[in-house]
GROMACS .gro file of C-alpha atoms in nm:
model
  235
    1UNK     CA    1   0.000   0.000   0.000
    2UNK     CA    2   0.128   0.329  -0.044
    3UNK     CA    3   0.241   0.596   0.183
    4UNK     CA    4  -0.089   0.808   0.367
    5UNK     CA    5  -0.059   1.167   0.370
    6UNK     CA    6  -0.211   1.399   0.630
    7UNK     CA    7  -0.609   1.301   0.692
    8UNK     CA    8  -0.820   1.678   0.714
    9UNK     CA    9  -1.045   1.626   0.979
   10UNK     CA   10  -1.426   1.829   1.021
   11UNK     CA   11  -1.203   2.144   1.141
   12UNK     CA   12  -1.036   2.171   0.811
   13UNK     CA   13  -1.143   2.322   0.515
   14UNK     CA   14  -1.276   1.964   0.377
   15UNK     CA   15  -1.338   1.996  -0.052
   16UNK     CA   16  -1.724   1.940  -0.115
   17UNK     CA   17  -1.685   1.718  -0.451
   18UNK     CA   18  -1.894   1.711  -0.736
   19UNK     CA   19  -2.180   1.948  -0.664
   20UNK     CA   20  -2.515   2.002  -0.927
   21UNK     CA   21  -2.665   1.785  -1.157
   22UNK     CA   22  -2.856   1.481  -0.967
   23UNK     CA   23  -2.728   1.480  -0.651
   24UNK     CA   24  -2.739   1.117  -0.537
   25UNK     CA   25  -2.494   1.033  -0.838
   26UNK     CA   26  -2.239   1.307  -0.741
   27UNK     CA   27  -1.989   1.014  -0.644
   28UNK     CA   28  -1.948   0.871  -0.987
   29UNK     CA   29  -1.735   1.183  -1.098
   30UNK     CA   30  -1.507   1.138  -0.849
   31UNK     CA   31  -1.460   0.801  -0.998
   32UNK     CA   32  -1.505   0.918  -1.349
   33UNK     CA   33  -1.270   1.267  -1.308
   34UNK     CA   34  -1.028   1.186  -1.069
   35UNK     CA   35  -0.855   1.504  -1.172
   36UNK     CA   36  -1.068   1.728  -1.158
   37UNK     CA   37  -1.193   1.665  -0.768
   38UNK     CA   38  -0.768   1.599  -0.727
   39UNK     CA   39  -0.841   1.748  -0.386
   40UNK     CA   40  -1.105   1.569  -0.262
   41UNK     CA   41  -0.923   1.209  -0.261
   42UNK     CA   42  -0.741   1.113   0.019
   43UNK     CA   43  -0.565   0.783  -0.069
   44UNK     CA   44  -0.574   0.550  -0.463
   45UNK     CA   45  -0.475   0.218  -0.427
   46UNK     CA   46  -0.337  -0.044  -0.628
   47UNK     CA   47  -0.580  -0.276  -0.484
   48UNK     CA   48  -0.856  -0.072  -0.660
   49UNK     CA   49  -1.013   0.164  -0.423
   50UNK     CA   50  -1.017   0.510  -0.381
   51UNK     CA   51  -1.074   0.698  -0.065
   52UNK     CA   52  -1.236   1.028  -0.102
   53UNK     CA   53  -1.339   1.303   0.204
   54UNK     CA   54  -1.695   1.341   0.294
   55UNK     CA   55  -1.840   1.676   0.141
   56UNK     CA   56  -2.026   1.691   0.502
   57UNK     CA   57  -1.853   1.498   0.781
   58UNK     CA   58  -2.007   1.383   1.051
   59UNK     CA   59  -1.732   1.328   1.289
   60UNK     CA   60  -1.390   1.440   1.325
   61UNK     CA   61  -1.255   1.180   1.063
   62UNK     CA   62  -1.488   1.122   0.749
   63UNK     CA   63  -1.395   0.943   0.488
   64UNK     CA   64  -1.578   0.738   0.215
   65UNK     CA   65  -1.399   0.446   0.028
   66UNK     CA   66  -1.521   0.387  -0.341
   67UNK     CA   67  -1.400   0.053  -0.547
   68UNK     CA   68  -1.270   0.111  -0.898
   69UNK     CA   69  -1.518  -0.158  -0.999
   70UNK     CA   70  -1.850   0.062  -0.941
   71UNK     CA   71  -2.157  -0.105  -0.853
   72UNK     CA   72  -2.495   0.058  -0.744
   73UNK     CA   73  -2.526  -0.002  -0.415
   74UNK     CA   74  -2.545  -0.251  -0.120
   75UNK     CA   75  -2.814  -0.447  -0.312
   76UNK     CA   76  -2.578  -0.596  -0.536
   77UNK     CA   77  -2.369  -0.758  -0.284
   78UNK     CA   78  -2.371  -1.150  -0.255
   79UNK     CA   79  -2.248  -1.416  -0.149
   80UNK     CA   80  -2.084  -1.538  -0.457
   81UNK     CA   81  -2.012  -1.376  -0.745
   82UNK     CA   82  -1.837  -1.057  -0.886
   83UNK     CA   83  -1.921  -0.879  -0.588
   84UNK     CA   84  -1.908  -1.158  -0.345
   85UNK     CA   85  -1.782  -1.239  -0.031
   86UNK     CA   86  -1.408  -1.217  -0.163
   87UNK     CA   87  -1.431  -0.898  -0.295
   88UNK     CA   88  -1.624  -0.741  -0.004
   89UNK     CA   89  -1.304  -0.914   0.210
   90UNK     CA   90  -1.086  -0.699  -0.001
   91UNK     CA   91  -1.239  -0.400   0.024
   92UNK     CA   92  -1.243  -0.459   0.452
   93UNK     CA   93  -0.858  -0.545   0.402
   94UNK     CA   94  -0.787  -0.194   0.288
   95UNK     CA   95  -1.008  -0.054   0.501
   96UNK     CA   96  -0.858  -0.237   0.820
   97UNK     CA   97  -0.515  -0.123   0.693
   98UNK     CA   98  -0.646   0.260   0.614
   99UNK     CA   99  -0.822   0.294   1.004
  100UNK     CA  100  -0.416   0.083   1.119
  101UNK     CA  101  -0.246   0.426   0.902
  102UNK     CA  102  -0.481   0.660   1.045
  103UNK     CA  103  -0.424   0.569   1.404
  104UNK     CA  104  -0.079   0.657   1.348
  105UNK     CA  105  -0.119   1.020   1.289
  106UNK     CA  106  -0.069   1.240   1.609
  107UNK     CA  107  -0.317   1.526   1.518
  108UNK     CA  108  -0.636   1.276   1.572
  109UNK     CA  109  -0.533   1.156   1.878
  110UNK     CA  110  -0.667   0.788   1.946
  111UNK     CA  111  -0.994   0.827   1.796
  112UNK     CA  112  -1.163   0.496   1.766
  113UNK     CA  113  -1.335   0.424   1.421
  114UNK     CA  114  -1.565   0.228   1.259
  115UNK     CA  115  -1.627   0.106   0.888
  116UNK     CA  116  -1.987   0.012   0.724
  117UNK     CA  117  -2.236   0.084   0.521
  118UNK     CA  118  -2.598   0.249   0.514
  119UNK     CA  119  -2.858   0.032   0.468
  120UNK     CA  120  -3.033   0.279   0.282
  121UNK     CA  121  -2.762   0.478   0.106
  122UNK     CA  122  -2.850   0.826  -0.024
  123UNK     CA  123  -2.574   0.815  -0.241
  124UNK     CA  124  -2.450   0.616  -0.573
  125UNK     CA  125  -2.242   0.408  -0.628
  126UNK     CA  126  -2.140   0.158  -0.353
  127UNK     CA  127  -1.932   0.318  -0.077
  128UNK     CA  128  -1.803   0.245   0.294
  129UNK     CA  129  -1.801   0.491   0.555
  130UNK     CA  130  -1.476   0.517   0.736
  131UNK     CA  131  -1.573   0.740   1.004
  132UNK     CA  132  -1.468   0.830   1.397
  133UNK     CA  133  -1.626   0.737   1.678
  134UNK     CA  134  -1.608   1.084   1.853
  135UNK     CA  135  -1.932   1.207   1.626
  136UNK     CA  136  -1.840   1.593   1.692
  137UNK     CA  137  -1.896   1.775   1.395
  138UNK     CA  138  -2.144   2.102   1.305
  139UNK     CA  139  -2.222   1.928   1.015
  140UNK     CA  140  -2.446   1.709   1.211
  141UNK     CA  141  -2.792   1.905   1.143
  142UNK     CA  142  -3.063   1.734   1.246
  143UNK     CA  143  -3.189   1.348   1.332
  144UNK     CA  144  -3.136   1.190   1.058
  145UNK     CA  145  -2.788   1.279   1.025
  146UNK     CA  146  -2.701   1.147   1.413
  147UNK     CA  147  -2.905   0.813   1.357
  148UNK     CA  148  -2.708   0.713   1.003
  149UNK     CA  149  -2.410   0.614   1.260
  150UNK     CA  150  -2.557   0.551   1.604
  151UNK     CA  151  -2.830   0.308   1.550
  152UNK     CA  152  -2.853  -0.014   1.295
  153UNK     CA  153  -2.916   0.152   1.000
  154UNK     CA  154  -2.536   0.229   0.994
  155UNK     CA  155  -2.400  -0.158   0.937
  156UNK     CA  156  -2.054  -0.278   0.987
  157UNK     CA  157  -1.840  -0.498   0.748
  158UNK     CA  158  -1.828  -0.762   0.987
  159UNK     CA  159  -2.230  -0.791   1.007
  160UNK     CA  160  -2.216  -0.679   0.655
  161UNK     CA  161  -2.045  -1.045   0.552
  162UNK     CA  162  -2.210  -1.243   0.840
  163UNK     CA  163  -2.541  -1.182   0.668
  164UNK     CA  164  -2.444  -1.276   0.313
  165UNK     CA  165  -2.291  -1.569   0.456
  166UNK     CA  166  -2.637  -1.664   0.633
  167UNK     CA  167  -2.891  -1.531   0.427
  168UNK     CA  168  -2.664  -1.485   0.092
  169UNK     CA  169  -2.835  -1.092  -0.013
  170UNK     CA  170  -2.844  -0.790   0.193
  171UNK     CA  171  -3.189  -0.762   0.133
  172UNK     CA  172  -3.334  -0.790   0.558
  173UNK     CA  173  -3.132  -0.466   0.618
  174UNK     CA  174  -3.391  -0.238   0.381
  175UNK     CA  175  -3.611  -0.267   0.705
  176UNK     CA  176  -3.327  -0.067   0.902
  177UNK     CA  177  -3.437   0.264   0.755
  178UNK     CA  178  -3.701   0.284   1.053
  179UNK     CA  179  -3.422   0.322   1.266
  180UNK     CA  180  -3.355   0.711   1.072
  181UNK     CA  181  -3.683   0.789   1.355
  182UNK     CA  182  -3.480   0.588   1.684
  183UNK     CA  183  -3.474   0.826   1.969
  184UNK     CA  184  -3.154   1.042   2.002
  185UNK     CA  185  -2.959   0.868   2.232
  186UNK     CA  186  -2.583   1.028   2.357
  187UNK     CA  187  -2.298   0.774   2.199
  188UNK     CA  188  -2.116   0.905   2.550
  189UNK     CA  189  -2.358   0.950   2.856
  190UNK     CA  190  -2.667   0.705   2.648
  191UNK     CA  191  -2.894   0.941   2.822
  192UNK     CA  192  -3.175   0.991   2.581
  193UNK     CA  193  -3.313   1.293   2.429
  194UNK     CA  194  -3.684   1.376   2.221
  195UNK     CA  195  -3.575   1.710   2.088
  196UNK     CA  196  -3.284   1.759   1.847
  197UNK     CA  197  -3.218   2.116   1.928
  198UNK     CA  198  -3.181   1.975   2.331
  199UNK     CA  199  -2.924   1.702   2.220
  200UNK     CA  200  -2.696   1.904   2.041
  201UNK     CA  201  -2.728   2.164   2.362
  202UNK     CA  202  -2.611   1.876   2.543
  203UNK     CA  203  -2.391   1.712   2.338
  204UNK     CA  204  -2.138   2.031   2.439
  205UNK     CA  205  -2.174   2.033   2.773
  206UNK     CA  206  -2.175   1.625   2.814
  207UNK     CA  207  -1.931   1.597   3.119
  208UNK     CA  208  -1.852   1.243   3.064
  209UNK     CA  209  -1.663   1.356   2.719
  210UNK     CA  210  -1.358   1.199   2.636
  211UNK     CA  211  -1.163   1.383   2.391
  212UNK     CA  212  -0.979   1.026   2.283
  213UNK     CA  213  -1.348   0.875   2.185
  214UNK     CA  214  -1.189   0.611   2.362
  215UNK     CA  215  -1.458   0.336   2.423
  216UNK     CA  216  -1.783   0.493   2.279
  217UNK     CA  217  -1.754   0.378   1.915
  218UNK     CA  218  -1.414   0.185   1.972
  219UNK     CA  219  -1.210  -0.003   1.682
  220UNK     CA  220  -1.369  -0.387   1.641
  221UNK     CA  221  -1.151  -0.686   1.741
  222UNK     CA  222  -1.375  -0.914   1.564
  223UNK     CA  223  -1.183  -1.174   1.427
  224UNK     CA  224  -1.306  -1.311   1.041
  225UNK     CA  225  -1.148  -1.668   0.953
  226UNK     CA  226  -1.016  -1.578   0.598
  227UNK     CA  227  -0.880  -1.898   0.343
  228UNK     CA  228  -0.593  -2.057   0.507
  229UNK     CA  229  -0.545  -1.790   0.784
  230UNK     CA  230  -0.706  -1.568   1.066
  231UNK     CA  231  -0.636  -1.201   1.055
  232UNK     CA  232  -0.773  -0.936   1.308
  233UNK     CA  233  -1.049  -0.706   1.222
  234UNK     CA  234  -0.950  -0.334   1.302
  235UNK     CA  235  -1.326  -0.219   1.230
   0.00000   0.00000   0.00000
């Protein structure tokens, strides 16, 4: 893999992307124009993925990871094929090995992270979420955006491949959109909140705050028996 550079976090200046046109395909011209949005990508791989900033992050750390091989969305995972089990393996590899780089970079701090998928995505094509577990960000705006990565409608790679292994489609985890309208709930204090405008109020003042994230969204240890060896799950 090649060398990282320095991850922008929510405080930077973070490059929006593609913006006009339909909005929910904006993705595809970072794929498409790699050039033109040159400052918007964070890492290319050899491997075939490209990691691109969120326009709109919703933690400190906000990245989204796009393979080369573009497919619609989560729908078109299985558990065989071109976009199989093996491939989705792949694609948690690099991930695994970006969230190892990141954690190496002093200006984060030991922010824990976490990588998955929405059920629902509002975006095209297929991407992962690589994204902190510290959730502070202005960008955060209302519900919706808090309950995409507290609740199950934000779904892990390791659940992501238990289910095609089980059930062989992703197609049970359409029903996790309901969970857009969960109550807010604090990923630090879990003290529960009906009013957005209250939440955010006390998401500043939370006393129990930890500015390490440490142990609210913390990195996986899942381990994933791959062919012929065992390798540890960062997220």
């Amino acid at each position: 893999m090649s060398a990282l550079g320095v991850v922008k976090t929510c405080r930077d200046e973070i490059p929006k992307g593609p913006t006009g046109g339909m909005w929910r395909r904006a993705l595809y011209d970072l794929i498409d124009h790699p050039g033109k949005y040159a400052s918007s990508i964070f890492h290319k791989s050899k491997e075939g993925f490209t990691t691109v900033y969120d326009g709109f992050p919703k933690s400190t750390v906000h990245l989204l990871v796009l393979p080369d091989r573009t497919l619609k969305g989560p729908q078109q995972l299985t558990k065989d094929g071109e976009f199989g089990i093996p491939f989705l393996r792949r694609l948690h590899g690099y991930c695994d090995w970006l969230v190892n780089e990141l954690q190496k970079q002093e200006h984060i701090g030991k922010l824990g992270f976490k990588c998955g998928i929405h059920a629902v995505p509002s975006l095209e094509p297929f991407h992962v979420h690589i994204i902190s577990g510290d959730m502070k960000s202005d960008r955060i705006k209302h519900k919706k955006h808090w309950n995409s990565f507290t609740t199950p409608f934000f779904v892990e790679l390791n659940e992501v491949e238990s289910i095609l292994q089980i059930e062989g489609s992703l197609r049970s985890i359409l029903a996790r959109e309901s969970h857009l309208k969960d109550d807010l709930v604090c990923n630090i204090c879990g003290e529960n909140f009906g009013r957005f405008l209250k939440f955010k109020e006390h998401r500043v003042s939370c006393r129990k705050t930890k500015s390490s994230a440490a142990g609210q969204v913390a990195v996986s240890q899942n381990e994933i028996e791959l062919p012929q060896t065992k390798r540890q799950r960062l997220c």
